[in-house]
Amino acid sequence: KDFVSFFLGKDFQAANIAIAIMVFRMFFIGWTNIMGIQILIPHNKHREFMLSTTIPAVVSVGLNLLLIPPFGFVGASIVSVLTEALVWIIQLNFSRRFIKDVSILPAMSKIILASVVMYLGLFVFKIFVQFKPMLNVAVDGLVGAIIYIVLIIVLRVVDMKDLKQQLMKN
């Protein structure tokens, strides 16, 4: 609500529902960028990459025709998440043989856990601390970042020695 109020104004408060739904797209977008651009394209799988974007685009048109009339912009945001999930599923299928030796589940589960704990921490934080929308957005961003970074370090998602070496190189 604060994000919408600060960036879009009070007249667009209904958009917070669509934004809350669209947040789930970020998970799929991150993984499709890795699988599509960093795995399929370098392995010369251009046809597979095009299929992974064309099929969901066609499905998106059909789902939008079905969901926008009854649900409006909320239906469009649901379709957007479902479409991105379909891209992810197709690219995962095409990338599977290239990533079969890479164990991502332990790290992914820790990242998801850190994200859920961060969300719950912010949810509780917002019960007790409220400012004007602009300040809420900034404080929530800062507190959320601190919670997430601490959890990523505590859960050992990142090897601290490698991180230090990378930071020293740059």
mmCIF file of C-alpha atoms in Angstrom:
data_model
loop_
_atom_site.group_PDB
_atom_site.id
_atom_site.type_symbol
_atom_site.label_atom_id
_atom_site.label_comp_id
_atom_site.label_asym_id
_atom_site.label_seq_id
_atom_site.Cartn_x
_atom_site.Cartn_y
_atom_site.Cartn_z
ATOM 1 C CA LYS A 1 0.000 0.000 0.000
ATOM 2 C CA ASP A 2 2.825 2.384 0.846
ATOM 3 C CA PHE A 3 4.612 1.617 -2.413
ATOM 4 C CA VAL A 4 1.486 2.309 -4.460
ATOM 5 C CA SER A 5 0.621 5.397 -2.417
ATOM 6 C CA PHE A 6 4.136 6.843 -2.758
ATOM 7 C CA PHE A 7 4.789 6.027 -6.419
ATOM 8 C CA LEU A 8 1.290 6.099 -7.927
ATOM 9 C CA GLY A 9 -0.856 8.083 -5.518
ATOM 10 C CA LYS A 10 -3.948 7.329 -3.470
ATOM 11 C CA ASP A 11 -6.140 7.003 -6.568
ATOM 12 C CA PHE A 12 -4.350 3.773 -7.506
ATOM 13 C CA GLN A 13 -4.646 1.862 -4.210
ATOM 14 C CA ALA A 14 -6.443 -1.011 -5.961
ATOM 15 C CA ALA A 15 -3.204 -1.640 -7.879
ATOM 16 C CA ASN A 16 -1.593 -3.036 -4.726
ATOM 17 C CA ILE A 17 -3.409 -6.341 -5.381
ATOM 18 C CA ALA A 18 -1.929 -6.622 -8.867
ATOM 19 C CA ILE A 19 1.525 -5.636 -7.626
ATOM 20 C CA ALA A 20 1.343 -8.252 -4.855
ATOM 21 C CA ILE A 21 0.534 -10.889 -7.495
ATOM 22 C CA MET A 22 3.230 -9.644 -9.885
ATOM 23 C CA VAL A 23 5.924 -10.023 -7.220
ATOM 24 C CA PHE A 24 5.878 -13.766 -7.927
ATOM 25 C CA ARG A 25 6.983 -13.044 -11.504
ATOM 26 C CA MET A 26 10.386 -11.989 -10.203
ATOM 27 C CA PHE A 27 11.229 -15.545 -9.147
ATOM 28 C CA PHE A 28 10.490 -16.890 -12.611
ATOM 29 C CA ILE A 29 12.136 -13.992 -14.444
ATOM 30 C CA GLY A 30 15.380 -14.543 -12.556
ATOM 31 C CA TRP A 31 15.503 -18.216 -13.415
ATOM 32 C CA THR A 32 14.408 -17.770 -17.041
ATOM 33 C CA ASN A 33 17.177 -15.215 -17.532
ATOM 34 C CA ILE A 34 19.698 -17.734 -16.238
ATOM 35 C CA MET A 35 18.342 -20.688 -18.190
ATOM 36 C CA GLY A 36 17.510 -18.866 -21.404
ATOM 37 C CA ILE A 37 20.256 -16.302 -21.818
ATOM 38 C CA GLN A 38 23.060 -17.985 -19.886
ATOM 39 C CA ILE A 39 22.416 -21.638 -20.757
ATOM 40 C CA LEU A 40 20.286 -22.114 -23.880
ATOM 41 C CA ILE A 41 21.722 -19.307 -26.041
ATOM 42 C CA PRO A 42 25.416 -20.105 -25.318
ATOM 43 C CA HIS A 43 24.686 -23.782 -26.103
ATOM 44 C CA ASN A 44 23.246 -22.764 -29.495
ATOM 45 C CA LYS A 45 19.697 -23.743 -28.502
ATOM 46 C CA HIS A 46 18.098 -20.787 -30.281
ATOM 47 C CA ARG A 47 15.096 -22.814 -31.484
ATOM 48 C CA GLU A 48 14.390 -24.016 -27.947
ATOM 49 C CA PHE A 49 14.781 -20.488 -26.612
ATOM 50 C CA MET A 50 12.317 -19.151 -29.196
ATOM 51 C CA LEU A 51 9.824 -21.922 -28.398
ATOM 52 C CA SER A 52 10.117 -21.127 -24.695
ATOM 53 C CA THR A 53 9.001 -17.559 -25.350
ATOM 54 C CA THR A 54 6.614 -18.022 -28.287
ATOM 55 C CA ILE A 55 4.416 -20.753 -26.781
ATOM 56 C CA PRO A 56 3.802 -18.798 -23.556
ATOM 57 C CA ALA A 57 3.077 -15.641 -25.575
ATOM 58 C CA VAL A 58 0.294 -17.452 -27.445
ATOM 59 C CA VAL A 59 -1.021 -18.971 -24.199
ATOM 60 C CA SER A 60 -0.921 -15.490 -22.645
ATOM 61 C CA VAL A 61 -3.190 -14.047 -25.331
ATOM 62 C CA GLY A 62 -5.745 -16.802 -24.754
ATOM 63 C CA LEU A 63 -5.634 -16.520 -20.971
ATOM 64 C CA ASN A 64 -5.905 -12.728 -21.137
ATOM 65 C CA LEU A 65 -9.005 -13.045 -23.318
ATOM 66 C CA LEU A 66 -10.496 -15.334 -20.658
ATOM 67 C CA LEU A 67 -9.403 -13.584 -17.445
ATOM 68 C CA ILE A 68 -9.381 -9.856 -18.194
ATOM 69 C CA PRO A 69 -13.130 -9.490 -18.839
ATOM 70 C CA PRO A 70 -14.175 -10.902 -15.447
ATOM 71 C CA PHE A 71 -11.154 -9.862 -13.346
ATOM 72 C CA GLY A 72 -9.663 -6.818 -15.100
ATOM 73 C CA PHE A 73 -6.101 -5.859 -14.198
ATOM 74 C CA VAL A 74 -5.968 -8.554 -11.497
ATOM 75 C CA GLY A 75 -6.663 -11.164 -14.194
ATOM 76 C CA ALA A 76 -3.913 -9.654 -16.334
ATOM 77 C CA SER A 77 -1.432 -9.854 -13.453
ATOM 78 C CA ILE A 78 -2.367 -13.503 -12.821
ATOM 79 C CA VAL A 79 -1.841 -14.280 -16.505
ATOM 80 C CA SER A 80 1.519 -12.519 -16.407
ATOM 81 C CA VAL A 81 2.719 -14.725 -13.540
ATOM 82 C CA LEU A 82 1.351 -17.899 -15.164
ATOM 83 C CA THR A 83 2.973 -17.000 -18.484
ATOM 84 C CA GLU A 84 6.361 -16.410 -16.888
ATOM 85 C CA ALA A 85 5.995 -19.704 -14.993
ATOM 86 C CA LEU A 86 5.327 -21.460 -18.311
ATOM 87 C CA VAL A 87 8.478 -19.914 -19.809
ATOM 88 C CA TRP A 88 10.368 -21.227 -16.763
ATOM 89 C CA ILE A 89 8.929 -24.754 -17.084
ATOM 90 C CA ILE A 90 9.751 -24.952 -20.797
ATOM 91 C CA GLN A 91 13.264 -23.571 -20.342
ATOM 92 C CA LEU A 92 13.864 -25.870 -17.383
ATOM 93 C CA ASN A 93 12.929 -28.801 -19.595
ATOM 94 C CA PHE A 94 15.310 -27.673 -22.359
ATOM 95 C CA SER A 95 18.117 -26.770 -19.908
ATOM 96 C CA ARG A 96 17.814 -29.875 -17.775
ATOM 97 C CA ARG A 97 20.688 -31.781 -19.384
ATOM 98 C CA PHE A 98 23.048 -28.815 -18.974
ATOM 99 C CA ILE A 99 22.250 -28.254 -15.306
ATOM 100 C CA LYS A 100 21.786 -31.846 -14.145
ATOM 101 C CA ASP A 101 25.208 -31.854 -12.459
ATOM 102 C CA VAL A 102 24.622 -28.515 -10.768
ATOM 103 C CA SER A 103 23.003 -28.878 -7.374
ATOM 104 C CA ILE A 104 20.793 -25.810 -7.010
ATOM 105 C CA LEU A 105 18.073 -27.150 -4.729
ATOM 106 C CA PRO A 106 19.922 -26.678 -1.418
ATOM 107 C CA ALA A 107 20.845 -23.079 -2.250
ATOM 108 C CA MET A 108 17.393 -22.354 -3.693
ATOM 109 C CA SER A 109 15.651 -23.693 -0.606
ATOM 110 C CA LYS A 110 17.826 -21.452 1.596
ATOM 111 C CA ILE A 111 17.051 -18.430 -0.594
ATOM 112 C CA ILE A 112 13.321 -19.167 -0.433
ATOM 113 C CA LEU A 113 13.548 -19.610 3.350
ATOM 114 C CA ALA A 114 15.421 -16.290 3.681
ATOM 115 C CA SER A 115 12.782 -14.593 1.521
ATOM 116 C CA VAL A 116 9.876 -15.975 3.565
ATOM 117 C CA VAL A 117 11.526 -15.025 6.865
ATOM 118 C CA MET A 118 12.265 -11.538 5.494
ATOM 119 C CA TYR A 119 8.627 -11.141 4.431
ATOM 120 C CA LEU A 120 7.330 -12.300 7.808
ATOM 121 C CA GLY A 121 9.840 -10.051 9.592
ATOM 122 C CA LEU A 122 8.681 -7.044 7.573
ATOM 123 C CA PHE A 123 5.052 -7.974 8.165
ATOM 124 C CA VAL A 124 5.587 -7.960 11.937
ATOM 125 C CA PHE A 125 7.785 -4.840 11.743
ATOM 126 C CA LYS A 126 5.034 -2.924 9.924
ATOM 127 C CA ILE A 127 2.558 -3.747 12.707
ATOM 128 C CA PHE A 128 4.673 -1.795 15.174
ATOM 129 C CA VAL A 129 6.362 0.840 13.005
ATOM 130 C CA GLN A 130 4.478 3.151 10.632
ATOM 131 C CA PHE A 131 5.622 6.356 8.951
ATOM 132 C CA LYS A 132 4.447 8.300 5.945
ATOM 133 C CA PRO A 133 4.353 6.191 2.742
ATOM 134 C CA MET A 134 7.622 7.587 1.348
ATOM 135 C CA LEU A 135 9.542 6.853 4.548
ATOM 136 C CA ASN A 136 7.841 3.457 4.951
ATOM 137 C CA VAL A 137 9.078 2.405 1.497
ATOM 138 C CA ALA A 138 12.643 3.443 2.337
ATOM 139 C CA VAL A 139 12.648 1.920 5.849
ATOM 140 C CA ASP A 140 11.001 -1.304 4.666
ATOM 141 C CA GLY A 141 13.573 -1.605 1.879
ATOM 142 C CA LEU A 142 16.456 -1.070 4.290
ATOM 143 C CA VAL A 143 15.101 -3.384 7.014
ATOM 144 C CA GLY A 144 14.203 -6.036 4.425
ATOM 145 C CA ALA A 145 17.686 -5.860 2.896
ATOM 146 C CA ILE A 146 19.341 -6.195 6.303
ATOM 147 C CA ILE A 147 17.181 -9.190 7.275
ATOM 148 C CA TYR A 148 17.786 -10.886 3.910
ATOM 149 C CA ILE A 149 21.557 -10.300 3.833
ATOM 150 C CA VAL A 150 21.979 -11.528 7.409
ATOM 151 C CA LEU A 151 19.970 -14.666 6.630
ATOM 152 C CA ILE A 152 21.916 -15.332 3.425
ATOM 153 C CA ILE A 153 25.137 -15.123 5.446
ATOM 154 C CA VAL A 154 23.811 -17.175 8.397
ATOM 155 C CA LEU A 155 22.384 -19.856 6.085
ATOM 156 C CA ARG A 156 25.699 -19.903 4.189
ATOM 157 C CA VAL A 157 24.166 -19.399 0.767
ATOM 158 C CA VAL A 158 27.288 -17.440 -0.124
ATOM 159 C CA ASP A 159 30.810 -18.539 0.703
ATOM 160 C CA MET A 160 32.223 -15.566 2.621
ATOM 161 C CA LYS A 161 35.806 -16.249 1.486
ATOM 162 C CA ASP A 162 34.733 -16.200 -2.162
ATOM 163 C CA LEU A 163 32.687 -13.048 -1.577
ATOM 164 C CA LYS A 164 35.634 -11.276 0.054
ATOM 165 C CA GLN A 165 37.917 -12.280 -2.814
ATOM 166 C CA GLN A 166 35.433 -11.004 -5.379
ATOM 167 C CA LEU A 167 35.011 -7.704 -3.525
ATOM 168 C CA MET A 168 38.795 -7.259 -3.235
ATOM 169 C CA LYS A 169 39.257 -7.873 -6.997
ATOM 170 C CA ASN A 170 36.788 -5.134 -7.866
#
